[in-house]
Coordinates of C-alpha atoms in Angstrom, one line a residue:
X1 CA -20.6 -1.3 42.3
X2 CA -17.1 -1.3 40.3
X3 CA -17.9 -5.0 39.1
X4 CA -21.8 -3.3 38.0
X5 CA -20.5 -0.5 36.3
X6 CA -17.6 -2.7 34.3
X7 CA -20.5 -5.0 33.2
X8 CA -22.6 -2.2 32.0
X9 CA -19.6 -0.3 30.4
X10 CA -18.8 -4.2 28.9
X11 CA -22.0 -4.5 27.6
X12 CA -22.0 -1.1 25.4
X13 CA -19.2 -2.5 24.1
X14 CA -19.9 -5.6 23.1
X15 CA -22.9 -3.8 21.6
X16 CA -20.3 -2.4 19.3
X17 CA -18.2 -5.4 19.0
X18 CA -21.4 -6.7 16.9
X19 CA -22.0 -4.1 15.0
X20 CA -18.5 -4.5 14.1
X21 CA -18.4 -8.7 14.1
X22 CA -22.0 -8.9 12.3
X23 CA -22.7 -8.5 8.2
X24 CA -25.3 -6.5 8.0
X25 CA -27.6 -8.9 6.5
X26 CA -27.1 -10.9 9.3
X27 CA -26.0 -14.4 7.4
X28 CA -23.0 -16.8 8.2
X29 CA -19.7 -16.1 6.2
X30 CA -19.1 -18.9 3.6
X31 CA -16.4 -21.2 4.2
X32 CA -14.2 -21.5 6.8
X33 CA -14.4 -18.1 9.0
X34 CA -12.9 -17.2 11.7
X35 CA -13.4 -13.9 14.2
X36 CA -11.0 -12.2 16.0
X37 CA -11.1 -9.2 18.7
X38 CA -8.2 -7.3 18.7
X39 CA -7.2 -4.6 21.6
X40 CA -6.2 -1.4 19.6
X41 CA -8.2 0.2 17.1
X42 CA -6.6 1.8 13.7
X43 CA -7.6 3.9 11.7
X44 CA -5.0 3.5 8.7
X45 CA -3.4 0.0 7.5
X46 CA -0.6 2.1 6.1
X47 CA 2.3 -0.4 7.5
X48 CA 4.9 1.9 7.2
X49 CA 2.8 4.0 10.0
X50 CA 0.4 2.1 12.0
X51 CA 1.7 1.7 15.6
X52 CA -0.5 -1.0 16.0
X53 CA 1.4 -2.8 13.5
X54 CA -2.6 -4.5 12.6
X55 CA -1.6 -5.3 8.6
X56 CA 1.3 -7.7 9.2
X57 CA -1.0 -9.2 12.6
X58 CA -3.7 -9.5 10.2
X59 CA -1.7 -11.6 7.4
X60 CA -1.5 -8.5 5.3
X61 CA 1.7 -7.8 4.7
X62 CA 5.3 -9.5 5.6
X63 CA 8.4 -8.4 6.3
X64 CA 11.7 -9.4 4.4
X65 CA 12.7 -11.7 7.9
X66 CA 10.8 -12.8 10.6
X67 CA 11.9 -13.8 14.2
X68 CA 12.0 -17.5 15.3
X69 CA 10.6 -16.9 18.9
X70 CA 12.0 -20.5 20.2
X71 CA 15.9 -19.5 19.2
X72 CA 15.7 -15.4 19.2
X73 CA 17.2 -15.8 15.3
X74 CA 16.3 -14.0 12.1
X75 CA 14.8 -16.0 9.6
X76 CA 14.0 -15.6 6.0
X77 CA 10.9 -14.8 5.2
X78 CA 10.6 -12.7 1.9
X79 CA 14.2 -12.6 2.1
X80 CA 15.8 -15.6 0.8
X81 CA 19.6 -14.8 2.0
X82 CA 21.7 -12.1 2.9
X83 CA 25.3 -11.5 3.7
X84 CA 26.7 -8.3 5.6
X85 CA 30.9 -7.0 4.6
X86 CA 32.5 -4.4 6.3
X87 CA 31.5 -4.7 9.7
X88 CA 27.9 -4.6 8.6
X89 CA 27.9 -1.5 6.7
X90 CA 27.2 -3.0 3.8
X91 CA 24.5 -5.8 2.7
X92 CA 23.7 -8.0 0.0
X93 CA 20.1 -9.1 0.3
X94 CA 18.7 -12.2 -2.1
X95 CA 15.2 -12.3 -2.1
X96 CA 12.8 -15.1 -2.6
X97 CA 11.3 -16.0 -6.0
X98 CA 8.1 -16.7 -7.2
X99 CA 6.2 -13.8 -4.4
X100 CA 3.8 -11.5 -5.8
X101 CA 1.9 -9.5 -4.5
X102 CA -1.7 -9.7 -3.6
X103 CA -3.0 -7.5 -6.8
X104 CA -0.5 -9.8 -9.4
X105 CA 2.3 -7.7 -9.6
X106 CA 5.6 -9.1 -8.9
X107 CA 8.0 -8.5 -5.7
X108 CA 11.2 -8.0 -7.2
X109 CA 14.2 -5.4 -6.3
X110 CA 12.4 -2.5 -7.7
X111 CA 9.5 -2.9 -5.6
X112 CA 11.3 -4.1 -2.2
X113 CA 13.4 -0.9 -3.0
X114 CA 10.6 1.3 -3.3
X115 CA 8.5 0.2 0.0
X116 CA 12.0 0.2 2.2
X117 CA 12.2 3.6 0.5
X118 CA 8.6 4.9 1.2
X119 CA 8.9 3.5 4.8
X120 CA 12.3 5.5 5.3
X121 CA 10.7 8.9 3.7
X122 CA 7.4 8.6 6.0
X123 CA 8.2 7.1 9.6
X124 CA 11.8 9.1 11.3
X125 CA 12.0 6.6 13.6
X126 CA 12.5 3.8 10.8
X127 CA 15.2 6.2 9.5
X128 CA 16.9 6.5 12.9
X129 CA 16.3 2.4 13.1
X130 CA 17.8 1.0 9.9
X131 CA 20.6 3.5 9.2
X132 CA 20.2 3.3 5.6
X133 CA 22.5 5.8 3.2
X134 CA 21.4 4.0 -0.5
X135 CA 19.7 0.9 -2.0
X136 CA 20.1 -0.2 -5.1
X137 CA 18.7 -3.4 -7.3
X138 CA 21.4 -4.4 -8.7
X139 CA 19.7 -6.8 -10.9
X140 CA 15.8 -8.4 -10.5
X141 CA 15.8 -10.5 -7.2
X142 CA 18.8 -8.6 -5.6
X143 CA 19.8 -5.5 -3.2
X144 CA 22.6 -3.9 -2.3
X145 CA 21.9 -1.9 0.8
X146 CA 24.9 0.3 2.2
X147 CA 24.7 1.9 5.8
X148 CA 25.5 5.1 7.4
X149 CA 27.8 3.3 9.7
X150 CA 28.8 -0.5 11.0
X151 CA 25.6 -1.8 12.0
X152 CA 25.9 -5.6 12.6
X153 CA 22.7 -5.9 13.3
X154 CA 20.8 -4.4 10.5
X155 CA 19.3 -7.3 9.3
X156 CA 17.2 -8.0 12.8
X157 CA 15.8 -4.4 12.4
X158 CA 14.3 -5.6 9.4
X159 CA 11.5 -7.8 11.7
X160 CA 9.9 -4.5 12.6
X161 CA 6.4 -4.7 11.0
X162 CA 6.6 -1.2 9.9
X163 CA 9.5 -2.4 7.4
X164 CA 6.4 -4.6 5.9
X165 CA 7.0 -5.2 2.1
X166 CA 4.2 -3.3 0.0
X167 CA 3.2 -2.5 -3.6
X168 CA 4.2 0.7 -3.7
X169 CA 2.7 2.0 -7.0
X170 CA -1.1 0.8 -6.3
X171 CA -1.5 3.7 -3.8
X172 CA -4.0 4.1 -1.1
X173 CA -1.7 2.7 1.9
X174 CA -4.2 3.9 4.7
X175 CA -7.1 2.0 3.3
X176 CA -5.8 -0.7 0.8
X177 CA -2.7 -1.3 1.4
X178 CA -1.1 -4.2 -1.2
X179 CA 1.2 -7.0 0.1
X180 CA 2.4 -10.2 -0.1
X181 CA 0.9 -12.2 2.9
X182 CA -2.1 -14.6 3.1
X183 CA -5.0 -12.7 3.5
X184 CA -6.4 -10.2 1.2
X185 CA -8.2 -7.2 2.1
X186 CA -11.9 -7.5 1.4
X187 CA -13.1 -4.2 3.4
X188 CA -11.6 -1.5 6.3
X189 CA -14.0 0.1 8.4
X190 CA -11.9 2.6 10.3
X191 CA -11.9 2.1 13.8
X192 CA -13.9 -1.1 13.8
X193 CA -12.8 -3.8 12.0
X194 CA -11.3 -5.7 8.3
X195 CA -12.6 -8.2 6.5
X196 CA -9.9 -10.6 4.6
X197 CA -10.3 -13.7 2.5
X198 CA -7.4 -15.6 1.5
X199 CA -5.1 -15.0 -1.0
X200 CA -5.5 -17.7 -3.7
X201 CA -2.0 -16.7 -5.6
X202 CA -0.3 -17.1 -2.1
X203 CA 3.6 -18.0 -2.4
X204 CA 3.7 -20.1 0.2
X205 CA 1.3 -22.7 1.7
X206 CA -2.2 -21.5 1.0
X207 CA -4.2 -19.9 4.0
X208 CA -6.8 -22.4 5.6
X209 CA -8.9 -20.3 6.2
X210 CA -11.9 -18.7 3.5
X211 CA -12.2 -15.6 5.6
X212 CA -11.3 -13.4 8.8
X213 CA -13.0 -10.7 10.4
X214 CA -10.4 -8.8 12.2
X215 CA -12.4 -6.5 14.8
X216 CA -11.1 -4.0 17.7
X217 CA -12.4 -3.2 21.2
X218 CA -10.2 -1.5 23.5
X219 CA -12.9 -2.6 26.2
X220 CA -11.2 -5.9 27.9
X221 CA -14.7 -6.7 29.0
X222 CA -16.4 -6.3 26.3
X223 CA -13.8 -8.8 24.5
X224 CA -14.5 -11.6 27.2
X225 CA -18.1 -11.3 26.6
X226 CA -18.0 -11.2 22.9
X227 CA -16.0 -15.0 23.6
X228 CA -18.5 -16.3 25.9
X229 CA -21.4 -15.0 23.6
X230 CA -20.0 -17.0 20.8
X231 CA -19.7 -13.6 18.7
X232 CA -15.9 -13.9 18.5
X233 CA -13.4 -17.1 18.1
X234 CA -9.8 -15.6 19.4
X235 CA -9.9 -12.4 21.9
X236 CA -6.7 -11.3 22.4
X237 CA -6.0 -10.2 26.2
X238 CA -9.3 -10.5 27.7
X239 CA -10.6 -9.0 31.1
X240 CA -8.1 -10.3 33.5
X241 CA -11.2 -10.7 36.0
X242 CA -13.2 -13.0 33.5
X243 CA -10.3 -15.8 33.1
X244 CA -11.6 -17.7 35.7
X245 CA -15.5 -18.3 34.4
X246 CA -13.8 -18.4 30.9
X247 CA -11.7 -21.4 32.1
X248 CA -14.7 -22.4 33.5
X249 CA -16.3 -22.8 30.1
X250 CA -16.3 -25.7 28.1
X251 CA -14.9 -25.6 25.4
X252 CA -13.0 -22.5 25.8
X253 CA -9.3 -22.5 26.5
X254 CA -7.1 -19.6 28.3
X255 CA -3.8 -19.2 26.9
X256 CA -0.7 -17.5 29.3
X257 CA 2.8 -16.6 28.1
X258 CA 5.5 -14.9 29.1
X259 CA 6.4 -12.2 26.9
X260 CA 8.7 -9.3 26.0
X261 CA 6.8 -7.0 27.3
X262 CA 7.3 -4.7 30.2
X263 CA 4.6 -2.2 32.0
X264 CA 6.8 0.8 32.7
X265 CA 6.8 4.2 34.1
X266 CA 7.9 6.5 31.9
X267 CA 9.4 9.9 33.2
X268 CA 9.6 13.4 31.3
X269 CA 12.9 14.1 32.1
X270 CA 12.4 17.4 31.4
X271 CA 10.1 18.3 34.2
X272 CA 11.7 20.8 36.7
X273 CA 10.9 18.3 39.5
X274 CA 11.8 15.1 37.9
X275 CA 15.8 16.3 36.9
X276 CA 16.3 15.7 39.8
X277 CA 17.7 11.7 40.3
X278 CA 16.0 11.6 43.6
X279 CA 12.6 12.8 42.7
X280 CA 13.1 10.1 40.2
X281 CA 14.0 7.5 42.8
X282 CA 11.0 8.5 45.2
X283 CA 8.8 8.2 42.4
X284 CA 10.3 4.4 41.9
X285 CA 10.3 3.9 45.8
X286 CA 6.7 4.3 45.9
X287 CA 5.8 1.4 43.0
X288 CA 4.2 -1.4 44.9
X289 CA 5.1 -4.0 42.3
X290 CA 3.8 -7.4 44.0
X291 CA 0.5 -5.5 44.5
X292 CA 0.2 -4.6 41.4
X293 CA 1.1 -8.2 39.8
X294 CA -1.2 -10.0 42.1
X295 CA -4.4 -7.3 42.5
X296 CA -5.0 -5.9 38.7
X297 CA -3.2 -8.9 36.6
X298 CA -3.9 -11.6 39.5
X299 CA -0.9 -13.4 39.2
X300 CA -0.8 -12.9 35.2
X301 CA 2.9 -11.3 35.9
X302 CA 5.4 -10.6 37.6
X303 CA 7.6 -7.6 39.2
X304 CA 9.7 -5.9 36.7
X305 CA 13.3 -5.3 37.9
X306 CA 14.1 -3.7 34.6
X307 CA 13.8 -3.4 30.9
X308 CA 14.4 -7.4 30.3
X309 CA 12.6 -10.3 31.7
X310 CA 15.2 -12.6 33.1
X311 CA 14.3 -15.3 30.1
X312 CA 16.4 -13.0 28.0
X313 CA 19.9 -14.7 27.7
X314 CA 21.0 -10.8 27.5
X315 CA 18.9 -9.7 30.8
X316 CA 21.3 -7.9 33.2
X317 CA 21.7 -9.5 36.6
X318 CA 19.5 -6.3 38.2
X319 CA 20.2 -4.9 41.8
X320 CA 17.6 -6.0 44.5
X321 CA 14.9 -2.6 44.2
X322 CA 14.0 -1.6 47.8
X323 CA 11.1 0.2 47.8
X324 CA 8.7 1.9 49.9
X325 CA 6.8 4.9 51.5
X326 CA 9.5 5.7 54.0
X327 CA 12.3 5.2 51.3
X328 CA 10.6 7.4 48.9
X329 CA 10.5 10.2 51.8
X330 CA 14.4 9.9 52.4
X331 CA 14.9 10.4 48.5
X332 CA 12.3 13.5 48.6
X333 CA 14.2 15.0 52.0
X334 CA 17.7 14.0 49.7
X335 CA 15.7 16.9 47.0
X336 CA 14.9 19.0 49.6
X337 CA 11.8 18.4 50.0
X338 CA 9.7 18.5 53.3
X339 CA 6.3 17.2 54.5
X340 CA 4.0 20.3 55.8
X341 CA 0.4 20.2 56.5
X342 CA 0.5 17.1 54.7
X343 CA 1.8 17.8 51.7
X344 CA 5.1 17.1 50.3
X345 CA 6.6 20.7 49.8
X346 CA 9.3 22.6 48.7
X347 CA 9.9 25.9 49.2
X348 CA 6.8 26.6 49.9
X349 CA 5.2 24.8 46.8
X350 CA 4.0 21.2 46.8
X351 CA 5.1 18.3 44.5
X352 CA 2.0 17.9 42.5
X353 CA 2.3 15.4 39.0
X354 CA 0.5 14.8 35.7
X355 CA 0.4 10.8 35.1
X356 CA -0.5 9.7 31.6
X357 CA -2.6 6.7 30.9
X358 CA -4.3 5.0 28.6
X359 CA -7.7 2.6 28.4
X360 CA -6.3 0.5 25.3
X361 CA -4.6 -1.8 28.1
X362 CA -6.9 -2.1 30.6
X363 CA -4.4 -2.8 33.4
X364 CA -2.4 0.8 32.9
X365 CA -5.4 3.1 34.7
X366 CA -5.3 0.7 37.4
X367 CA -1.7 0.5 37.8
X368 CA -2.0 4.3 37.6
X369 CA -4.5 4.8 40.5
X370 CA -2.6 2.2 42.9
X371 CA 0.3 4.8 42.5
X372 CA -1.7 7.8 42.7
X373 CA -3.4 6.4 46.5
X374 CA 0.4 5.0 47.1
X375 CA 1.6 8.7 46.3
X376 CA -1.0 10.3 48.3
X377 CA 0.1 8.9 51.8
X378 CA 3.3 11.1 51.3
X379 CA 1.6 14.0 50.6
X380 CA 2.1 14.1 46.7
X381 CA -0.9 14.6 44.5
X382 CA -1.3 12.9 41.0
X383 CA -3.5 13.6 38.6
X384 CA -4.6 11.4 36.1
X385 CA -4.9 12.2 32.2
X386 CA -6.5 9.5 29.8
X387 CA -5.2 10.0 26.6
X388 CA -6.1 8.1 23.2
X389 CA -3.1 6.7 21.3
X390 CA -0.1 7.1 23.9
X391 CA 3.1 7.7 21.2
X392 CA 1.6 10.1 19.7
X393 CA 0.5 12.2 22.7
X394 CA 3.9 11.9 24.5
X395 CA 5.9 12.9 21.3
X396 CA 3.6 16.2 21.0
X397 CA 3.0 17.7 24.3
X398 CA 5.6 18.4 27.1
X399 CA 3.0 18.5 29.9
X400 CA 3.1 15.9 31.8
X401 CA 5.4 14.4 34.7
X402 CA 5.1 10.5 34.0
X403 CA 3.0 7.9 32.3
X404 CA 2.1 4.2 32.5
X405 CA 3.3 2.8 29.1
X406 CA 3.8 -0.2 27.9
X407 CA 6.5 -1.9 25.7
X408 CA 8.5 -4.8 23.8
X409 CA 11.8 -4.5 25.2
X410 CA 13.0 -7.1 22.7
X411 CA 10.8 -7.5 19.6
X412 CA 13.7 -8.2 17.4
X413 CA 15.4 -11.1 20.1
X414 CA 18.0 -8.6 20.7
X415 CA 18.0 -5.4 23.6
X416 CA 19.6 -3.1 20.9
X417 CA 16.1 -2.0 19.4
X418 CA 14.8 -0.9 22.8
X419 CA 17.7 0.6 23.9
X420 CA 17.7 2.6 20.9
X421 CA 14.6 3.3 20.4
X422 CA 14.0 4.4 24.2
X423 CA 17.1 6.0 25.3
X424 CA 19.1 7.1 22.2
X425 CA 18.7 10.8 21.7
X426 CA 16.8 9.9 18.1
X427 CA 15.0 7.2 19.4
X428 CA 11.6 6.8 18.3
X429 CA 10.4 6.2 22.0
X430 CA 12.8 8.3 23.3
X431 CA 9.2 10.2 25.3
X432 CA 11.1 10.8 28.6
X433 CA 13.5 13.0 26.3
X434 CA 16.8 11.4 27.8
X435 CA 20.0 12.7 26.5
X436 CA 23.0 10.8 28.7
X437 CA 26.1 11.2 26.6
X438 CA 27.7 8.5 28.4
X439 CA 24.4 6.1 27.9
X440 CA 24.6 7.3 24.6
X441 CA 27.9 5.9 24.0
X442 CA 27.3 2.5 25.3
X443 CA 24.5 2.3 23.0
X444 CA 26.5 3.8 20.4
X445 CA 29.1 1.0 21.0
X446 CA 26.6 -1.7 21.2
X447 CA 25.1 -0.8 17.8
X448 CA 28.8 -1.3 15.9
X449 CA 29.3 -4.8 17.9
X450 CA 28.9 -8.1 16.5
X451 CA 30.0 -10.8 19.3
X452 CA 27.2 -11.7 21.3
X453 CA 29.0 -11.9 24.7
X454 CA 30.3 -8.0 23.8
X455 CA 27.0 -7.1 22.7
X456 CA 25.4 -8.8 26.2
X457 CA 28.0 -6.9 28.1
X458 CA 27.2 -3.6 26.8
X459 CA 23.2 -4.6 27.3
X460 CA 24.2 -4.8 30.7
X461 CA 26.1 -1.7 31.2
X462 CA 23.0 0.3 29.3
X463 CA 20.5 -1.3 31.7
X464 CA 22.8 -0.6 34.8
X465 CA 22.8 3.1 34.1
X466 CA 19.2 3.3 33.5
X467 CA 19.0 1.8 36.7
X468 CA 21.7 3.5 38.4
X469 CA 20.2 7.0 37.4
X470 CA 16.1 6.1 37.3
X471 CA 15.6 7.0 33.4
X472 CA 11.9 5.6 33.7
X473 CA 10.7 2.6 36.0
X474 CA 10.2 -0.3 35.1
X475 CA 6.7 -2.1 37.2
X476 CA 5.9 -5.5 36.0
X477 CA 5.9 -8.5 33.3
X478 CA 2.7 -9.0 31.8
X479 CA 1.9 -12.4 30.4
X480 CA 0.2 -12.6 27.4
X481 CA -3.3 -13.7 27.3
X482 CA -5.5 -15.1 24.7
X483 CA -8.8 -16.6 25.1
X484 CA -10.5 -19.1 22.1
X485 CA -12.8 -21.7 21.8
X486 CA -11.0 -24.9 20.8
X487 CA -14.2 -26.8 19.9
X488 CA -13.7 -24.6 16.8
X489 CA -10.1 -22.7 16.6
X490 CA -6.9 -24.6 15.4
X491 CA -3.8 -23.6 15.3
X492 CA -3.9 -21.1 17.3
X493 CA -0.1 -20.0 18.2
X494 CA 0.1 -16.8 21.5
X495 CA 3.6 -15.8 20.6
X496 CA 6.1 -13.9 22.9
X497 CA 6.4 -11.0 20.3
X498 CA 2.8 -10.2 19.9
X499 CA 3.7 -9.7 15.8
X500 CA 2.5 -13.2 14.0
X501 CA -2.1 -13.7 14.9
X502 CA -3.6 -14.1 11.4
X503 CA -1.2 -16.7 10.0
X504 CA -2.0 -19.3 6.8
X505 CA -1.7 -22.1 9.5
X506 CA -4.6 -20.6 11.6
X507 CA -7.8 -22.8 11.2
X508 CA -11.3 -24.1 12.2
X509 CA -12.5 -27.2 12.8

């Protein structure tokens, strides 16, 4: 009955996804075309904004470095150099000549300076991020940026696609915005989909492509079958379920990779119940992590023992998690807490939680019922709230206990930006509203240090106390999966951040 329903809910979808995927008159695109299906939907390409980051994945935009994901190092990228005095609170940045941007104008100081400006004026958590007191062009193809502190490692922050480099002065960033990448904009349809063709006046190698449809479906089902159908070329993270009769294909191939990515539990510290480090560890104790890897990603990951995957030259060596129904009722009877009548009580009121989750990753609501039966054989109801777009739910509202969420621990090839962004008191994804002065301080520390053994050390001592005191839970390692037909697609490149799709290398036979 579950696999009938998921069909039927698959095939509205992919309904959709054609609506979305098809020209109206019906006819083949000219050229060399390529469709991909994409797992969030926007509504707004505004880069400085969009937590779905879908202009610089689409080969919109571009950021002044990239990361090489074989090394973990910055590269240049519309940056040509840079060099960092003063234990990094100052920073001369060269950029490359000859860019413009997709409308003609050129990408010179003045503009860079006025897009890192925009960006720091409309998104805090970019403020909070890069740490910026002034720029300044001091002449055409240079910046001088100074810092509000040492900050070593200012330049990887810079990677983050919501520093993407646009034309400030042409306006309209939610539905046009101007950049310098590949692909130019031909049409937005909010929620659905964009339609690029290649920038001709492209400053590097010239896009192979003609012409892209980028489309969203948030349905994982309905992406497998828009694949099978022959409606869509690339689908990123299809229906864990359908990778075995996609394998089975021919001519389709399944791509797996280990990522930086990490399924977690995030906890609202500022629950009554969940102040309390035990509640905390209970709620950990009672994460069934194998069963989770094995029956809702089958084997596409595996168990989480904290923030960073042990690929990470920076991972921690993490404690051995024991875990558990009868643990997590020692830590409840450590809170006081007591089973009567079959619910977990105290004084004389039951432990009852809100769970967040969202549809956007179809593995979440499942992870989020298997702890909601787990939780329910100690006498501890959950209920379960589907919300829409996850950051922006957990920033506004207070009411709820904990929520599946999902995250890149180290986007940048570095653990400062999640510990930051996560546990720093300003942090951008600071949702279970930690304030640890003592975490604080090791993050603190970390941000100000340059040598990589210190800065490893202190990455360590973070994770530790995350650990030691249960700020959130950490459940699994998802791969990465991507699913295209290789009779057609070339090219095709599943990276470990997630932030480089739509590149000019990307092809069709």
């Amino acid at each position: 009955m579950r696999k009938l329903w998921k069909q039927a809910i698959g095939l509205i979808g992919l309904v959709l996804l054609l609506a979305a995927c098809t020209d109206n008159a019906g006819s083949e695109k000219d050229g060399k075309h390529l469709t991909f299906v994409y797992n969030f939907a926007t509504n707004s390409l505004d880069p400085n904004v969009d937590s779905s980051y879908v202009p610089l994945r689409a080969g919109l935009t571009e950021t002044l470095v990239q990361l090489n994901e074989e090394t973990l190092t910055i590269e240049p990228w519309l940056a040509e150099s840079w060099e960092g005095k003063n234990e990094g609170r100052e920073w001369t940045i060269k950029l490359r000549e000859g860019v413009n941007f997709q409308n003609g104008e050129p990408m010179n100081a003045e503009a860079v300076k006025a897009s890192l400006e925009r960006s720091l004026k409309d998104n805090v958590a970019i403020q909070n991020a890069l740490k910026i007191d002034s720029i300044e062009a001091t002449d055409d193809m240079t910046l001088q940026v100074t810092n509000t502190q040492a900050f070593p490692e200012f330049i990887s922050e810079l990677v983050n696609p919501n520093v993407s480099i646009i034309d400030v002065e042409a306006g309209d960033f939610v539905n046009n915005p101007i950049g310098t990448g590949p692909f130019k904009l031909e049409s937005f349809t909010p929620g659905s989909k964009l339609e690029l063709v290649r920038n001709e006046d492209y400053w590097d190698e010239k896009a192979k492509l003609d012409s892209v449809t980028f489309s969203f479906n948030e349905d994982a089902n309905a992406r497998s079958l828009a694949l099978e159908s022959g409606d869509a070329d690339v689908v990123f993270r299809p229906e864990v379920e359908s990778i075995e009769s996609l394998e089975a294909r021919d001519g389709v191939k399944v791509e797996s990779t280990e990522t930086f990515r990490v399924h977690q539990m995030t906890m609202n510290m500022q629950r009554e119940a969940l102040q309390d480090v035990n509640v905390r560890k209970a709620v950990d104790a009672l994460i069934d992590r194998d069963k989770i890897a094995d029956s809702v990603l089958l084997g596409y990951a595996q168990p989480a023992k904290g923030p960073f995957p042990d690929s990470l030259p920076f991972a921690p060596s993490y404690s051995e998690h024991q875990t558990g129904s009868d643990l997590a009722k020692e830590y409840l009877e450590k809170a006081g807490y007591s089973l009567e009548d079959g619910k977990m009580q105290k004084d004389g009121k039951p432990l009852t939680l809100t769970m967040l989750t969202y549809s956007a990753r179809a593995d979440l609501p499942l992870i989020a019922q298997i702890f909601q039966s787990d939780a329910k054989k100690v006498g501890i109801d959950v209920e379960l709230r589907q919300i829409e777009i996850p950051e922006e739910y957990m920033a506004a509202n207070r009411d709820w206990d904990l929520a599946t969420y999902s995250n890149l621990t180290a986007p940048r090839g570095d653990a400062g930006y999640y510990l930051n962004a996560t546990y720093h008191p300003d942090g951008a994804l600071n949702f279970s509203g930690a304030d640890e002065p003592e975490l604080t301080k090791i993050i603190d520390e970390l941000n100000v240090t340059v040598d990589a053994d210190k800065r490893a050390e202190l990455a360590e001592a973070a994770a530790d106390y995350v650990d030691e005191h249960q700020i959130n839970s950490f459940v699994i390692y998802p791969d990465t999966l991507v699913a295209y037909d290789e009779t057609k697609v070339k090219n095709w490149v599943t990276t470990r951040s997630e932030y480089y799709m739509i590149t000019n290398k990307l092809d069709v036979k």
